[in-house]
Amino acid sequence: MAPCAVRPAVPDDLETLVALLRELFALEPDFRFDPARQRRGLALLLEDRLRRVALVAERDGAVVGMVTGQLVVSTSEGGGSVLVEDMVVIGSARRQGIGRLLLRAVETWGRGRGATRLQLLADRENEAALRFYERLGWSGTRLVCLRRGGV
Ligand SMILES: CC(C)(COP(=O)(O)OP(=O)(O)OC[C@H]1O[C@@H](n2cnc3c(N)ncnc32)[C@H](O)[C@@H]1OP(=O)(O)O)[C@@H](O)C(=O)NCCC(=O)NCCS
């Protein structure tokens, strides 16, 4: 199998990333796929290279997965924490270590910016993802996610 490399996404990747988000959002009932919004969100991520990152995994010149990270300040940590989102590997490339590679890369990115923690949200019924994170040393917390739209 050809090796897989992780690199920061560039504007030319946008449409590929939007397609990956379509695959991800189809699994998460909390989100509705809207390509214009996802394109806009991704463009915002690419604008701020200090505090945000979109990483892609590439094999044989094709993007096979992505993850994004955003640095937030955590008062509990007394420092930075990375909000990890948009973790997805194309269906045909799963269980080959690519998700692990992407998470490790976003962790390295965060550590290089002073972060001491990673955090993310996952759908409570996404068993595959929950097992994946658990395998990589993540654990659940007592916190629940609340949100308010339309602001
Ligand atoms: C979750 C996802 C990103 C994992 O990526 P992946 O490239 O398949 O994962 P990896 O091959 O790097 O697996 C890393 C470890 O997790 C384990 N793992 C991965 N998927 C698993 C599954 N479905 N069930 C149990 N363990 C799993 C692997 O066995 C591996 O451990 P090992 O190396 O000790 O065997 C991928 O399945 C995916 O894109 N799913 C759809 C999108 C999604 O749900 N994203 C998460 C949103 S929160």
XYZ file of N, CA, C and O and ligand atoms in Angstrom:
652
model
N 0.836 -1.203 0.000
C 0.000 0.000 0.000
C 0.871 1.253 0.000
O 1.859 1.306 0.733
N 0.515 2.234 -0.828
C 1.314 3.466 -0.896
C 1.268 4.189 0.449
O 0.259 4.137 1.144
N 2.386 4.868 0.802
C 2.390 5.587 2.077
C 1.454 6.787 2.035
O 1.137 7.317 0.967
N 1.045 7.198 3.208
C 0.103 8.296 3.327
C 0.832 9.450 4.016
O 1.553 9.235 4.981
N 0.660 10.664 3.507
C 1.321 11.821 4.114
C 0.274 12.827 4.560
O -0.774 12.966 3.920
N 0.570 13.513 5.651
C -0.349 14.549 6.139
C 0.273 15.909 5.856
O 1.468 16.112 6.082
N -0.549 16.820 5.341
C -0.074 18.184 5.059
C -1.200 19.164 5.350
O -2.386 18.775 5.376
N -0.850 20.448 5.562
C -1.896 21.455 5.742
C -2.691 21.608 4.441
O -2.124 21.534 3.343
N -3.983 21.805 4.584
C -4.824 22.017 3.396
C -4.522 23.390 2.799
O -4.100 24.317 3.494
N -4.753 23.513 1.495
C -4.570 24.788 0.786
C -5.896 25.107 0.080
O -6.759 24.220 -0.057
N -6.083 26.354 -0.355
C -7.365 26.711 -0.976
C -7.790 25.775 -2.115
O -8.978 25.505 -2.282
N -6.836 25.219 -2.853
C -7.195 24.309 -3.951
C -7.869 23.021 -3.456
O -8.474 22.292 -4.240
N -7.743 22.739 -2.162
C -8.360 21.520 -1.609
C -9.824 21.722 -1.251
O -10.511 20.762 -0.894
N -10.289 22.975 -1.303
C -11.607 23.284 -0.731
C -12.729 22.348 -1.184
O -13.476 21.824 -0.357
N -12.844 22.144 -2.491
C -13.981 21.329 -2.965
C -13.877 19.883 -2.475
O -14.882 19.245 -2.155
N -12.656 19.373 -2.408
C -12.452 18.011 -1.900
C -12.867 17.936 -0.434
O -13.488 16.963 0.011
N -12.533 18.993 0.317
C -12.872 18.987 1.743
C -14.382 19.088 1.939
O -14.955 18.445 2.830
N -15.024 19.887 1.115
C -16.490 19.996 1.197
C -17.110 18.608 0.948
O -18.034 18.192 1.661
N -16.577 17.885 -0.022
C -17.106 16.541 -0.316
C -16.890 15.604 0.873
O -17.757 14.777 1.193
N -15.751 15.746 1.554
C -15.506 14.909 2.741
C -16.497 15.261 3.852
O -16.986 14.385 4.565
N -16.803 16.547 3.982
C -17.755 16.947 5.021
C -19.150 16.429 4.703
O -19.935 16.133 5.602
N -19.460 16.301 3.424
C -20.765 15.705 3.070
C -20.854 14.289 3.657
O -21.860 13.893 4.231
N -19.745 13.546 3.507
C -19.695 12.164 4.018
C -19.846 12.155 5.542
O -20.570 11.343 6.113
N -19.168 13.104 6.197
C -19.207 13.154 7.663
C -20.586 13.584 8.170
O -21.165 12.955 9.065
N -21.129 14.641 7.585
C -22.399 15.178 8.092
C -23.552 14.186 7.877
O -24.541 14.220 8.594
N -23.393 13.314 6.872
C -24.443 12.315 6.634
C -24.575 11.379 7.835
O -25.612 10.751 8.034
N -23.501 11.306 8.634
C -23.509 10.400 9.791
C -23.968 11.090 11.066
O -24.135 10.433 12.089
N -24.090 12.413 11.031
C -24.341 13.150 12.268
C -25.637 13.953 12.167
O -25.667 15.031 11.573
N -26.711 13.441 12.763
C -28.012 14.089 12.641
C -28.042 15.528 13.177
O -28.921 16.294 12.821
N -27.066 15.924 13.997
C -27.031 17.301 14.509
C -26.673 18.309 13.426
O -26.825 19.511 13.628
N -26.144 17.830 12.309
C -25.669 18.755 11.275
C -26.388 18.529 9.962
O -26.727 17.406 9.617
N -26.605 19.626 9.253
C -27.238 19.545 7.936
C -26.206 20.002 6.914
O -25.649 21.101 7.050
N -25.967 19.164 5.930
C -24.953 19.516 4.935
C -25.436 20.674 4.070
O -26.533 20.644 3.513
N -24.627 21.715 3.990
C -24.923 22.884 3.172
C -23.580 23.325 2.563
O -22.769 23.964 3.242
N -23.321 22.935 1.319
C -21.970 23.114 0.771
C -21.477 24.559 0.839
O -20.292 24.797 1.100
N -22.368 25.533 0.661
C -21.915 26.929 0.689
C -21.397 27.283 2.086
O -20.357 27.931 2.238
N -22.146 26.844 3.104
C -21.697 27.130 4.478
C -20.396 26.408 4.798
O -19.504 26.963 5.434
N -20.314 25.144 4.381
C -19.106 24.399 4.705
C -17.893 24.995 3.974
O -16.798 25.077 4.534
N -18.106 25.454 2.758
C -17.019 26.101 2.001
C -16.550 27.350 2.739
O -15.358 27.609 2.879
N -17.540 28.136 3.216
C -17.223 29.378 3.935
C -16.465 29.069 5.239
O -15.494 29.733 5.584
N -16.937 28.077 5.945
C -16.276 27.704 7.203
C -14.837 27.254 6.968
O -13.920 27.657 7.696
N -14.665 26.436 5.946
C -13.316 25.947 5.655
C -12.404 27.094 5.237
O -11.242 27.164 5.656
N -12.949 28.025 4.447
C -12.136 29.173 4.015
C -11.702 29.989 5.236
O -10.561 30.452 5.316
N -12.585 30.135 6.218
C -12.226 30.860 7.441
C -11.099 30.147 8.184
O -10.176 30.771 8.711
N -11.192 28.823 8.212
C -10.137 28.060 8.891
C -8.780 28.269 8.208
O -7.754 28.382 8.860
N -8.819 28.338 6.889
C -7.561 28.467 6.150
C -6.964 29.870 6.270
O -5.781 30.068 6.020
N -7.805 30.839 6.673
C -7.334 32.231 6.743
C -6.400 32.488 7.914
O -5.542 33.349 7.842
N -6.630 31.789 9.031
C -5.880 32.077 10.250
C -4.936 30.923 10.547
O -5.304 29.939 11.193
N -3.731 31.051 10.068
C -2.789 29.927 10.188
C -2.124 29.859 11.557
O -1.439 28.894 11.865
N -2.352 30.881 12.379
C -1.750 30.861 13.716
C -2.563 29.996 14.663
O -2.038 29.188 15.415
N -3.885 30.174 14.621
C -4.731 29.517 15.628
C -5.611 28.408 15.061
O -6.358 27.770 15.793
N -5.582 28.233 13.742
C -6.461 27.222 13.143
C -5.705 26.417 12.106
O -4.797 26.940 11.474
N -6.143 25.192 11.938
C -5.490 24.371 10.917
C -6.484 23.377 10.320
O -7.379 22.889 11.013
N -6.347 23.150 9.036
C -7.056 22.039 8.382
C -5.948 21.156 7.817
O -5.077 21.641 7.085
N -5.968 19.896 8.202
C -4.938 18.971 7.727
C -5.582 17.930 6.819
O -6.707 17.486 7.088
N -4.860 17.558 5.782
C -5.375 16.497 4.914
C -4.370 15.349 4.868
O -3.161 15.561 4.981
N -4.904 14.146 4.717
C -4.063 12.978 4.485
C -4.145 12.682 2.996
O -5.236 12.661 2.411
N -2.977 12.479 2.403
C -2.920 12.284 0.955
C -2.214 10.970 0.635
O -1.186 10.658 1.244
N -2.776 10.253 -0.321
C -2.137 9.010 -0.761
C -2.225 8.956 -2.282
O -3.301 9.182 -2.845
N -1.108 8.685 -2.910
C -1.072 8.632 -4.375
C -1.672 9.895 -4.989
O -2.413 9.828 -5.989
N -1.429 11.035 -4.368
C -1.904 12.311 -4.919
C -3.372 12.593 -4.673
O -3.901 13.607 -5.131
N -4.051 11.721 -3.940
C -5.483 11.949 -3.679
C -5.710 12.146 -2.187
O -5.105 11.446 -1.353
N -6.584 13.088 -1.859
C -6.908 13.327 -0.453
C -7.827 12.199 0.023
O -8.860 11.919 -0.590
N -7.437 11.563 1.141
C -8.226 10.428 1.648
C -8.788 10.692 3.044
O -9.499 9.853 3.607
N -8.451 11.853 3.609
C -8.996 12.157 4.932
C -8.646 13.566 5.350
O -7.785 14.211 4.746
N -9.337 14.027 6.368
C -9.080 15.373 6.871
C -9.381 15.459 8.357
O -10.088 14.614 8.917
N -8.840 16.519 8.969
C -9.204 16.880 10.340
C -8.919 18.377 10.471
O -8.048 18.907 9.777
N -9.680 19.058 11.334
C -9.363 20.461 11.590
C -9.105 20.653 13.079
O -9.578 19.877 13.919
N -8.348 21.701 13.398
C -8.049 22.030 14.794
C -8.117 23.527 14.994
O -7.719 24.295 14.119
N -8.653 23.919 16.148
C -8.721 25.344 16.474
C -8.260 25.501 17.911
O -8.743 24.805 18.805
N -7.361 26.454 18.091
C -6.806 26.685 19.421
C -7.754 27.550 20.231
O -8.143 28.638 19.789
N -8.160 27.076 21.393
C -8.962 27.895 22.312
C -8.183 27.990 23.625
O -7.296 27.184 23.892
N -8.538 29.001 24.426
C -7.892 29.116 25.736
C -8.770 28.404 26.756
O -9.984 28.618 26.809
N -8.179 27.552 27.542
C -8.908 26.848 28.595
C -8.437 27.380 29.943
O -7.255 27.266 30.284
N -9.377 27.942 30.730
C -8.981 28.401 32.063
C -8.674 27.199 32.951
O -7.840 27.279 33.847
N -9.332 26.080 32.678
C -9.061 24.904 33.512
C -7.643 24.390 33.257
O -6.966 23.923 34.168
N -7.192 24.478 32.032
C -5.829 24.055 31.720
C -4.808 25.142 32.058
O -3.614 24.864 32.199
N -5.315 26.380 32.125
C -4.364 27.488 32.267
C -3.519 27.608 31.015
O -2.343 27.948 31.047
N -4.149 27.337 29.888
C -3.392 27.375 28.630
C -4.272 26.972 27.468
O -5.500 27.020 27.540
N -3.629 26.523 26.425
C -4.359 26.226 25.194
C -4.931 24.822 25.153
O -4.398 23.883 25.748
N -6.063 24.715 24.429
C -6.660 23.418 24.160
C -7.065 23.440 22.689
O -7.471 24.478 22.171
N -6.941 22.299 22.035
C -7.317 22.251 20.613
C -8.703 21.651 20.468
O -8.961 20.532 20.936
N -9.585 22.403 19.835
C -10.904 21.890 19.487
C -10.752 21.154 18.152
O -10.451 21.766 17.123
N -10.907 19.839 18.217
C -10.729 19.005 17.023
C -12.093 18.781 16.376
O -13.054 18.387 17.054
N -12.184 19.046 15.089
C -13.446 18.822 14.375
C -13.153 18.237 12.992
O -12.003 18.142 12.566
N -14.222 17.865 12.313
C -14.131 17.493 10.893
C -13.177 16.319 10.647
O -12.443 16.293 9.658
N -13.208 15.363 11.564
C -12.343 14.177 11.441
C -13.058 13.154 10.559
O -14.089 12.590 10.944
N -12.521 12.926 9.387
C -13.164 11.938 8.504
C -12.137 11.351 7.527
O -11.253 12.057 7.038
N -12.285 10.066 7.294
C -11.466 9.338 6.311
C -12.441 8.739 5.307
O -13.518 8.245 5.700
N -12.122 8.786 4.031
C -13.061 8.243 3.034
C -13.317 6.757 3.320
O -12.426 6.041 3.787
N -14.512 6.329 2.988
C -14.945 4.972 3.343
C -13.954 3.896 2.942
O -13.653 2.991 3.723
N -13.409 4.000 1.716
C -12.544 2.927 1.204
C -11.153 2.912 1.852
O -10.397 1.976 1.623
N -10.834 3.939 2.643
C -9.482 3.999 3.228
C -9.495 3.843 4.744
O -8.475 4.063 5.399
N -10.638 3.452 5.289
C -10.709 3.328 6.754
C -9.986 2.080 7.251
O -9.757 1.153 6.499
N -9.669 2.075 8.509
C -8.987 0.971 9.200
C -7.607 0.708 8.601
O -7.135 -0.419 8.554
N -6.955 1.742 8.117
C -5.598 1.600 7.586
C -4.626 2.550 8.290
O -3.550 2.844 7.779
N -5.057 3.095 9.420
C -4.155 3.943 10.196
C -4.176 5.419 9.832
O -3.398 6.209 10.372
N -5.066 5.800 8.917
C -5.045 7.197 8.445
C -5.648 8.141 9.492
O -5.129 9.235 9.742
N -6.720 7.708 10.133
C -7.305 8.533 11.195
C -6.301 8.773 12.310
O -6.144 9.890 12.806
N -5.589 7.723 12.670
C -4.561 7.827 13.723
C -3.497 8.859 13.318
O -3.105 9.713 14.115
N -3.085 8.777 12.058
C -2.053 9.695 11.530
C -2.545 11.151 11.618
O -1.810 12.048 12.028
N -3.797 11.362 11.240
C -4.354 12.725 11.250
C -4.464 13.258 12.682
O -4.125 14.419 12.945
N -4.935 12.425 13.595
C -5.074 12.886 14.982
C -3.711 13.187 15.594
O -3.549 14.155 16.328
N -2.745 12.354 15.254
C -1.395 12.594 15.781
C -0.867 13.930 15.237
O -0.249 14.712 15.945
N -1.171 14.201 13.977
C -0.677 15.447 13.358
C -1.334 16.675 13.983
O -0.678 17.693 14.212
N -2.627 16.575 14.290
C -3.283 17.749 14.881
C -2.799 17.926 16.323
O -2.671 19.049 16.823
N -2.469 16.822 16.964
C -1.921 16.911 18.323
C -0.549 17.605 18.291
O -0.258 18.485 19.101
N 0.268 17.221 17.344
C 1.593 17.834 17.209
C 1.457 19.323 16.918
O 2.165 20.160 17.479
N 0.500 19.645 16.040
C 0.247 21.059 15.719
C -0.116 21.817 16.999
O 0.416 22.895 17.263
N -1.010 21.259 17.802
C -1.450 21.941 19.021
C -0.325 22.072 20.037
O -0.133 23.132 20.630
N 0.441 20.988 20.184
C 1.530 21.029 21.160
C 2.516 22.130 20.797
O 2.999 22.863 21.650
N 2.745 22.275 19.514
C 3.669 23.310 19.042
C 3.160 24.713 19.322
O 3.919 25.685 19.246
N 1.875 24.832 19.655
C 1.295 26.151 19.970
C 0.925 26.251 21.437
O 0.114 27.077 21.836
N 1.488 25.371 22.234
C 1.323 25.469 23.686
C 0.098 24.762 24.234
O -0.195 24.879 25.422
N -0.632 24.030 23.394
C -1.828 23.349 23.905
C -1.434 22.148 24.758
O -0.458 21.455 24.456
N -2.220 21.918 25.804
C -1.950 20.761 26.670
C -3.120 19.785 26.662
O -3.139 18.809 27.399
N -4.131 20.085 25.833
C -5.291 19.195 25.777
C -5.914 19.261 24.385
O -5.819 20.274 23.709
N -6.547 18.150 24.008
C -7.379 18.128 22.794
C -8.804 17.842 23.245
O -9.019 17.105 24.206
N -9.781 18.386 22.578
C -11.171 18.097 22.910
C -11.994 18.007 21.634
O -11.643 18.599 20.602
N -13.076 17.241 21.695
C -13.938 17.129 20.521
C -15.328 16.692 20.936
O -15.551 16.265 22.072
N -16.242 16.799 20.011
C -17.607 16.315 20.193
C -17.832 15.183 19.208
O -17.381 15.260 18.067
N -18.523 14.153 19.657
C -18.846 13.046 18.752
C -20.303 12.659 18.970
O -20.820 12.789 20.087
N -20.926 12.195 17.917
C -22.313 11.748 18.041
C -22.361 10.535 18.975
O -21.577 9.581 18.813
N -23.293 10.567 19.924
C -23.336 9.501 20.926
C -23.624 8.130 20.317
O -23.379 7.111 20.931
N -24.189 8.109 19.074
C -24.495 6.807 18.454
C -23.459 6.390 17.410
O -23.634 5.374 16.742
N -22.426 7.184 17.272
C -21.391 6.849 16.296
C -20.376 5.904 16.945
O -19.270 6.269 17.326
N -20.794 4.652 17.041
C -20.001 3.649 17.767
C -18.598 3.503 17.194
O -17.620 3.357 17.930
N -18.506 3.530 15.857
C -17.193 3.336 15.229
C -16.239 4.436 15.676
O -15.092 4.181 16.072
N -16.730 5.688 15.641
C -15.870 6.812 16.026
C -15.528 6.723 17.516
O -14.381 6.949 17.913
N -16.504 6.359 18.329
C -16.238 6.296 19.769
C -15.183 5.234 20.080
O -14.294 5.440 20.907
N -15.265 4.115 19.365
C -14.257 3.063 19.592
C -12.884 3.523 19.100
O -11.860 3.250 19.713
N -12.880 4.217 17.974
C -11.629 4.774 17.424
C -10.958 5.697 18.454
O -9.779 5.531 18.783
N -11.714 6.653 18.997
C -11.117 7.596 19.952
C -10.649 6.880 21.223
O -9.584 7.174 21.760
N -11.461 5.941 21.653
C -11.089 5.212 22.863
C -9.761 4.469 22.658
O -8.885 4.491 23.505
N -9.653 3.858 21.492
C -8.434 3.115 21.150
C -7.212 4.037 21.185
O -6.106 3.622 21.495
N -7.442 5.306 20.835
C -6.324 6.258 20.780
C -6.166 7.034 22.093
O -5.495 8.072 22.129
N -6.808 6.544 23.144
C -6.546 7.110 24.462
C -7.464 8.238 24.895
O -7.214 8.890 25.911
N -8.514 8.492 24.118
C -9.466 9.527 24.516
C -10.464 8.946 25.516
O -10.763 7.765 25.473
N -10.995 9.826 26.362
C -12.030 9.343 27.273
C -13.192 10.325 27.320
O -13.020 11.529 27.058
N -14.358 9.810 27.659
C -15.550 10.651 27.771
C -15.511 11.475 29.045
O -14.701 11.217 29.943
N -16.374 12.479 29.120
C -16.453 13.297 30.333
C -17.924 13.361 30.766
O -18.803 12.854 30.069
N -18.185 14.034 31.880
C -19.565 14.189 32.349
C -20.273 15.356 31.673
O -21.444 15.601 31.898
N -19.534 16.087 30.856
C -20.119 17.283 30.247
C -21.108 16.919 29.145
O -20.943 15.908 28.467
N -22.143 17.748 28.976
C -23.015 17.591 27.808
C -22.841 18.843 26.952
O -22.448 19.897 27.442
N -23.141 18.697 25.688
C -22.991 19.824 24.779
C -24.327 20.576 24.691
O -25.367 19.960 24.457
N -24.299 21.887 24.876
C -25.487 22.727 24.695
C -25.172 23.703 23.573
O -24.019 24.109 23.411
N -26.192 24.104 22.822
C -25.912 25.159 21.863
C -27.148 25.986 21.612
O -28.270 25.535 21.857
N -26.946 27.204 21.140
C -28.046 28.103 20.828
C -27.747 28.718 19.468
O -26.730 29.391 19.292
N -28.626 28.462 18.513
C -28.410 29.004 17.177
C -29.110 30.345 17.031
O -29.677 30.881 17.977
N -29.062 30.884 15.842
C -29.802 32.093 15.498
C -29.328 33.352 16.203
O -30.100 34.279 16.417
N -28.056 33.408 16.616
C -27.578 34.632 17.279
C -27.007 35.614 16.252
O -26.677 35.221 15.136
C -13.553 7.355 12.781
C -12.579 7.360 11.608
C -12.060 8.782 11.391
C -11.378 6.431 11.970
O -10.401 6.554 10.965
P -9.576 5.294 10.484
O -8.540 5.772 9.528
O -10.496 4.238 9.996
O -8.911 4.807 11.845
P -7.489 4.079 12.018
O -7.351 3.036 10.978
O -6.409 5.088 12.116
O -7.688 3.382 13.429
C -6.971 3.752 14.598
C -7.328 2.776 15.694
O -8.721 2.849 15.964
C -9.341 1.585 15.775
N -10.600 1.723 15.045
C -10.827 2.457 13.937
N -12.107 2.301 13.535
C -12.659 1.438 14.400
C -13.943 0.836 14.485
N -14.878 1.127 13.571
N -14.177 -0.020 15.486
C -13.234 -0.332 16.397
N -11.974 0.197 16.356
C -11.707 1.058 15.372
C -8.398 0.793 14.888
O -8.519 -0.567 15.116
C -7.040 1.345 15.246
O -6.488 0.669 16.332
P -5.285 -0.397 16.087
O -4.281 0.331 15.244
O -4.804 -0.666 17.438
O -5.910 -1.521 15.380
C -13.229 6.802 10.322
O -13.856 5.584 10.615
C -14.269 7.738 9.719
O -13.939 8.607 8.931
N -15.532 7.532 10.101
C -16.623 8.364 9.550
C -16.551 9.806 10.038
C -16.595 9.900 11.538
O -17.371 9.220 12.203
N -15.749 10.787 12.080
C -15.686 11.051 13.494
C -16.534 12.213 13.829
S -16.492 12.611 15.569
